[in-house]
Amino acid sequence: MSTPPPLAGRLVPLRTKDEVRASLETHSVYVVEVPAKFANAVKDAVQAALPDFKTSDISHLRRVVQFKYLPPHLQKLFYPPARLPRGDEDDPASASLSASPASLPSAPTPPPPPPSSSPIGDGSEAAGGGTAAEDLHLVRYFLLCPTRHIQQTDLAAIIRTCPPFDGKTAPPRIFHVTVPALAPISAEQAAQWSDQYWPISYKNTNPYGPHPSLVQRNQDELQPEAGNWLALARAAGRQIADQCLGEKLGVVVVDRTRNAPEIIAVAGDCRWRSFTGTPEPPTGTGNVMAHAVHRAIAMVAKKRLRVAGTDPAYLDRSLFCDSPLTEVEKTYYDKDNISSSGYLCVDLDIYLTNEPCVMCSMAILHSRFRRCIFGNRMPYTGGMTADGPGDSSSGGSGLKNGLFWRPSELNWKFLAWEFKEEDKSADAVTCFKDTLHV
Amino acid sequence: MIGTLRGKESWTTLVLASAALGLALYYLHTQQSATPTDDKSPPADEEQRQDEDAHHISNAMAPAERAYHERFMREAIAMAELALKSDETPVGCVFVKDGEIIGRGMNETNRTLNGTRHAEFVAIAGILSKRPINILNETDLYVTVEPCVMCASMLRQYGIRAVYFGCWNERFGGTGGVLNIHSDPSVDKPYPVTGGIFREEAIMLLRKFYVQENEKAPEPKQKKTRELKTEILPMDVHQPKSTPSPAIRMPVNSASTGSIPTLSSLAASAASAVAVPKAAIPSAPQSRPTTARG
Ligand SMILES: [Zn+2]
Ligand SMILES: [Zn+2]
């Protein structure tokens, strides 16, 4: 048979459920303005008072930050920095502007007008006009802990036991700052958050999904040919729909472990095929077990049985619809191109015209597929995506199961992409009902 | 398709025998990290769960109702026994409409080399070859192990009326064990689930299976067979990770029926009688996708 022309488009990696959560979840932390020299003392005092607080929970956030590295909105909020004693006369920088700890400034000079709003909780708006620039370098903004761990008044009391706040000096300036609750998943996200929330420390890992470099490497491999297999999947759906046996949905299973890609199975949806093989009126759910994914998986299994010398019809049942029914399905089913030593669908990739339903997403997982690529999202029934419709938007509808990558709950995980078609042909814009399960 | 089922009396005996073995295994396994002197009682959390379950059943289910469900769960267990004899992971099910069994199924993943041939699929393929799809709207499922995410979604799409199961599946349970596919927001009608009916018996069958497999082929086994047969591990089937809404979950437990010995009574009697090497219980294979190493 002739190969259909490839679809033009690009692969976009799906976000995992944890990645979506990580990108949305923020909480409030305390930040205190403290001379660099005393940061450790304050840290120890706070740490001692909060045995339940684990610093690993905020290890993605920089703890001690200079004014100039703060994001713009915090610079505006914190300005002007307090004139704080450093207790460090030996330091020429401080000596020039700071009194000794023994003679703390009791009457700060009036501050220059702040850019806009005043800092909150501030009793010591200090810093003379001429020294403000230097002050910026002296104080640090020290991130203490999430606000849920302690009341601000209690925290202030603890800090006041530490130098330099233990004297008669003005109370510490304590701020509430909103920060990402979880670690970033990429350098890009870390940079964006550093600008938007608070300076981020990115450890070049992704605790919430596959490492970006891994995704990129696989994407580079699949991108040049994904359009071919998706076009073939679409042809499979069209052929089965022409026979009125199913919806215009199709699946292609590809072995990419050898030099040249090998098509192992092609299957269309078969939900409207009756037990005897005749088309049924398309009402209700139809035969759920005959979704294209299940048929393709069954064909892979039957090919394995066949090369192993077992009758592929062993334990077969008509309702599974797992024999080839169209020209394109037969073409690839008949090829003995599967290894007999393989296990389920390990090392195989699956291409789908549409995002698979929860049942089929889990069937893909049970079958240990290597990678999954689908054309159109199914925002009301799809089981792969973890976010709402539209790639990066938060919220929206969608089941948000993200079944492809939930390693802490399910015993297999794989990479998954959606294929954003450049120029949707009339054929591609097959409008399915929202409630259709692929 | 289902072969000859044992009579009730011998069936019970067999269950008792396997219960003793299974519980011994379970007991030894769970006690590995516990104190050696504490050998007269099961783990504390286990005890507590049973109490809770027993409490629930007395409130939620009248004896006649309980007997009704247990009758069908016994049939599901019989199917799981059959799977065990066929070298399949022992999971069995029956579908019941108007008090009558209209379909039976057991796991067939090993023999078909198809990881999706779960008992529920096999049974429905039989039912729908004789009856229309919408009959499932008036049909209940009894299955020895909680439906997986895949089957839970399939059942919801078909519009199953209710699901009753034995033990939870913490590896990929779809009705409370891991996810709540039966009740999550969806375009399909949710269905109620009831877990814990003859829970120990379901677990024991799984344990028996691992012992049987280990005895048959101590070492090196074909990779595909070994992996297929460990898709549900004994330690995965105890209790749900997430708890569905109380409105739809009415846990029941055979510990309160009196017909089957309780976990604690059997564990106490069996633990000293059966010596099982540690190696008889396979440890969970750490599955890694190929993408992670490539
Ligand atoms: Zn599907
Ligand atoms: Zn299942």
Short mmCIF file of C-alpha atoms in Angstrom, two decimals, chain A residues 164-396:
data_model
loop_
_atom_site.label_atom_id
_atom_site.label_comp_id
_atom_site.label_asym_id
_atom_site.label_seq_id
_atom_site.Cartn_x
_atom_site.Cartn_y
_atom_site.Cartn_z
CA PRO A 164 22.49 42.59 66.56
CA PHE A 165 18.84 42.67 67.53
CA ASP A 166 19.42 41.78 71.14
CA GLY A 167 20.26 45.30 72.15
CA LYS A 168 18.04 48.25 72.33
CA THR A 169 18.07 48.55 68.61
CA ALA A 170 15.00 48.70 66.46
CA PRO A 171 13.18 45.39 65.87
CA PRO A 172 14.18 43.23 62.93
CA ARG A 173 12.40 43.81 59.68
CA ILE A 174 10.51 40.64 58.86
CA PHE A 175 8.79 40.22 55.50
CA HIS A 176 6.37 37.74 54.06
CA VAL A 177 7.49 36.59 50.64
CA THR A 178 5.66 34.26 48.28
CA VAL A 179 7.94 31.57 46.85
CA PRO A 180 7.55 28.38 44.79
CA ALA A 181 6.89 25.52 47.20
CA LEU A 182 8.72 22.96 45.09
CA ALA A 183 11.96 22.80 43.17
CA PRO A 184 12.19 23.96 39.55
CA ILE A 185 12.34 21.37 36.81
CA SER A 186 14.65 23.23 34.43
CA ALA A 187 17.13 26.04 34.22
CA GLU A 188 14.57 28.10 32.32
CA GLN A 189 12.01 27.73 35.04
CA ALA A 190 14.61 28.55 37.69
CA ALA A 191 15.49 31.77 35.87
CA GLN A 192 11.87 32.71 35.49
CA TRP A 193 11.11 32.06 39.14
CA SER A 194 14.21 34.01 40.23
CA ASP A 195 12.75 36.99 38.49
CA GLN A 196 9.20 36.39 39.58
CA TYR A 197 9.53 35.15 43.17
CA TRP A 198 12.93 34.79 44.80
CA PRO A 199 16.44 33.76 43.71
CA ILE A 200 16.32 30.07 42.93
CA SER A 201 19.01 27.47 43.20
CA TYR A 202 18.73 25.01 40.32
CA LYS A 203 20.53 21.73 40.82
CA ASN A 204 20.31 20.55 37.23
CA THR A 205 17.83 17.84 38.08
CA ASN A 206 14.12 17.40 37.66
CA PRO A 207 12.62 15.71 40.69
CA TYR A 208 9.13 15.88 39.19
CA GLY A 209 9.62 14.32 35.82
CA PRO A 210 12.12 13.19 33.22
CA HIS A 211 15.28 15.24 32.99
CA PRO A 212 14.96 17.89 30.28
CA SER A 213 18.06 16.63 28.49
CA LEU A 214 16.61 13.13 28.35
CA VAL A 215 13.39 14.45 26.89
CA GLN A 216 15.29 16.53 24.37
CA ARG A 217 17.44 13.65 23.25
CA ASN A 218 14.43 11.46 22.63
CA GLN A 219 12.52 14.26 21.01
CA ASP A 220 15.37 14.90 18.57
CA GLU A 221 15.24 11.26 17.60
CA LEU A 222 11.49 11.13 17.10
CA GLN A 223 10.75 14.54 15.65
CA PRO A 224 11.87 13.83 12.06
CA GLU A 225 9.59 10.82 11.68
CA ALA A 226 6.69 11.36 14.07
CA GLY A 227 4.62 12.91 11.29
CA ASN A 228 4.96 9.73 9.24
CA TRP A 229 3.59 7.44 11.92
CA LEU A 230 0.81 9.80 12.87
CA ALA A 231 -0.25 9.99 9.23
CA LEU A 232 -0.31 6.21 9.18
CA ALA A 233 -2.34 6.13 12.39
CA ARG A 234 -4.80 8.50 10.80
CA ALA A 235 -5.03 6.30 7.72
CA ALA A 236 -5.80 3.34 9.98
CA GLY A 237 -8.64 5.29 11.56
CA ARG A 238 -9.98 6.35 8.21
CA GLN A 239 -9.98 2.84 6.81
CA ILE A 240 -11.84 1.39 9.77
CA ALA A 241 -14.33 4.28 9.76
CA ASP A 242 -14.95 3.66 6.06
CA GLN A 243 -16.16 0.20 7.05
CA CYS A 244 -18.35 1.75 9.77
CA LEU A 245 -16.64 -0.48 12.33
CA GLY A 246 -15.23 2.29 14.49
CA GLU A 247 -14.41 5.94 15.02
CA LYS A 248 -11.79 7.65 12.90
CA LEU A 249 -9.06 6.85 15.43
CA GLY A 250 -5.88 4.91 14.86
CA VAL A 251 -2.70 3.68 16.49
CA VAL A 252 0.75 2.72 15.17
CA VAL A 253 3.32 0.73 17.14
CA VAL A 254 6.94 1.31 16.10
CA ASP A 255 10.17 -0.42 17.07
CA ARG A 256 12.91 2.20 17.05
CA THR A 257 15.61 0.10 18.66
CA ARG A 258 17.10 -1.10 15.40
CA ASN A 259 18.83 0.90 12.70
CA ALA A 260 15.71 1.51 10.70
CA PRO A 261 12.33 2.06 12.35
CA GLU A 262 10.12 -1.00 12.08
CA ILE A 263 6.34 -0.79 12.17
CA ILE A 264 5.09 -3.62 14.37
CA ALA A 265 1.34 -3.02 14.40
CA VAL A 266 -1.30 -0.69 13.01
CA ALA A 267 -4.84 -0.66 14.38
CA GLY A 268 -7.97 1.40 14.08
CA ASP A 269 -10.79 1.83 16.54
CA CYS A 270 -13.36 -0.94 16.41
CA ARG A 271 -16.03 0.00 18.91
CA TRP A 272 -18.92 -0.28 16.47
CA ARG A 273 -18.14 -3.81 15.36
CA SER A 274 -20.57 -6.38 16.63
CA PHE A 275 -19.72 -9.78 18.05
CA THR A 276 -20.35 -11.27 14.62
CA GLY A 277 -18.29 -8.69 12.80
CA THR A 278 -21.05 -6.51 11.39
CA PRO A 279 -21.26 -2.74 11.93
CA GLU A 280 -23.55 -1.66 14.72
CA PRO A 281 -25.37 1.67 15.05
CA PRO A 282 -22.99 4.16 16.67
CA THR A 283 -24.88 4.82 19.87
CA GLY A 284 -23.66 4.56 23.43
CA THR A 285 -20.10 3.61 24.25
CA GLY A 286 -19.80 0.76 21.79
CA ASN A 287 -17.33 -2.01 22.54
CA VAL A 288 -14.94 -0.26 24.91
CA MET A 289 -12.47 -3.17 24.77
CA ALA A 290 -12.00 -2.60 21.03
CA HIS A 291 -10.38 0.81 21.35
CA ALA A 292 -7.47 1.08 18.94
CA VAL A 293 -4.84 0.88 21.68
CA HIS A 294 -6.14 -2.45 22.93
CA ARG A 295 -6.33 -3.85 19.45
CA ALA A 296 -2.76 -2.77 18.70
CA ILE A 297 -1.45 -4.26 21.96
CA ALA A 298 -3.25 -7.52 21.21
CA MET A 299 -1.74 -7.61 17.73
CA VAL A 300 1.74 -7.19 19.19
CA ALA A 301 1.03 -10.07 21.57
CA LYS A 302 -0.30 -12.25 18.76
CA LYS A 303 2.77 -11.58 16.68
CA ARG A 304 4.90 -12.65 19.62
CA LEU A 305 2.87 -15.84 20.00
CA ARG A 306 3.24 -16.48 16.28
CA VAL A 307 7.02 -16.14 16.18
CA ALA A 308 7.20 -18.33 19.29
CA GLY A 309 5.33 -21.04 17.43
CA THR A 310 2.06 -20.75 19.36
CA ASP A 311 -1.27 -20.33 17.64
CA PRO A 312 -1.97 -16.59 17.74
CA ALA A 313 -5.68 -17.34 18.10
CA TYR A 314 -5.01 -19.02 21.45
CA LEU A 315 -7.59 -17.78 23.99
CA ASP A 316 -8.81 -15.29 21.45
CA ARG A 317 -12.31 -13.89 21.73
CA SER A 318 -14.28 -12.19 19.04
CA LEU A 319 -15.10 -9.20 21.22
CA PHE A 320 -11.43 -8.28 21.52
CA CYS A 321 -11.39 -7.53 17.78
CA ASP A 322 -7.69 -8.18 17.68
CA SER A 323 -7.42 -9.63 14.20
CA PRO A 324 -6.52 -7.23 11.38
CA LEU A 325 -9.58 -5.92 9.57
CA THR A 326 -8.34 -3.32 7.10
CA GLU A 327 -5.67 -3.28 4.44
CA VAL A 328 -3.23 -1.23 6.47
CA GLU A 329 -3.75 -3.38 9.56
CA LYS A 330 -3.15 -6.58 7.57
CA THR A 331 -0.03 -5.23 5.89
CA TYR A 332 1.80 -4.80 9.16
CA TYR A 333 0.22 -7.68 11.05
CA ASP A 334 1.51 -10.12 8.47
CA LYS A 335 5.14 -9.02 8.82
CA ASP A 336 7.19 -11.25 11.07
CA ASN A 337 9.32 -8.39 12.28
CA ILE A 338 9.02 -8.79 16.04
CA SER A 339 11.56 -10.52 18.21
CA SER A 340 10.33 -13.61 19.99
CA SER A 341 12.36 -12.86 23.07
CA GLY A 342 10.72 -9.51 23.69
CA TYR A 343 8.48 -8.85 26.62
CA LEU A 344 5.08 -7.18 26.22
CA CYS A 345 5.66 -3.85 24.45
CA VAL A 346 8.96 -3.01 26.11
CA ASP A 347 11.15 -0.86 23.82
CA LEU A 348 8.23 -0.07 21.51
CA ASP A 349 6.78 3.37 20.80
CA ILE A 350 3.08 4.03 20.32
CA TYR A 351 1.61 6.76 18.10
CA LEU A 352 -2.05 7.74 18.35
CA THR A 353 -4.27 10.10 16.39
CA ASN A 354 -5.72 11.27 19.72
CA GLU A 355 -4.93 11.23 23.40
CA PRO A 356 -5.90 7.82 24.79
CA CYS A 357 -8.62 7.43 27.41
CA VAL A 358 -7.74 6.44 30.97
CA MET A 359 -8.30 2.76 30.21
CA CYS A 360 -6.03 2.86 27.16
CA SER A 361 -3.42 5.04 28.89
CA MET A 362 -3.17 2.40 31.60
CA ALA A 363 -3.08 -0.37 28.98
CA ILE A 364 -0.06 1.40 27.47
CA LEU A 365 1.50 1.52 30.92
CA HIS A 366 0.70 -2.14 31.66
CA SER A 367 2.32 -3.04 28.35
CA ARG A 368 5.52 -1.17 29.28
CA PHE A 369 5.72 0.96 26.18
CA ARG A 370 8.82 3.07 25.79
CA ARG A 371 7.36 6.33 24.43
CA CYS A 372 3.92 7.66 23.56
CA ILE A 373 3.07 10.33 21.00
CA PHE A 374 -0.44 11.49 20.23
CA GLY A 375 -2.05 14.04 17.93
CA ASN A 376 -5.00 15.78 19.50
CA ARG A 377 -5.69 16.16 23.17
CA MET A 378 -8.96 14.87 24.57
CA PRO A 379 -9.58 17.34 27.38
CA TYR A 380 -12.55 15.52 28.87
CA THR A 381 -11.49 11.91 28.57
CA GLY A 382 -7.72 11.71 27.97
CA GLY A 383 -5.56 9.94 30.53
CA MET A 384 -2.09 11.16 29.58
CA THR A 385 -2.14 14.91 30.11
CA ALA A 386 -1.76 16.35 33.58
CA ASP A 387 -2.72 19.93 32.86
CA GLY A 388 -5.78 21.52 31.34
CA PRO A 389 -6.32 22.09 27.65
CA GLY A 390 -3.57 24.13 26.05
CA ASP A 391 -0.01 23.19 26.95
CA SER A 392 1.11 25.55 29.65
CA SER A 393 -2.10 27.06 30.94
CA SER A 394 -2.98 26.22 34.46
CA GLY A 395 -6.40 25.11 35.49
CA GLY A 396 -9.00 24.40 32.88
#
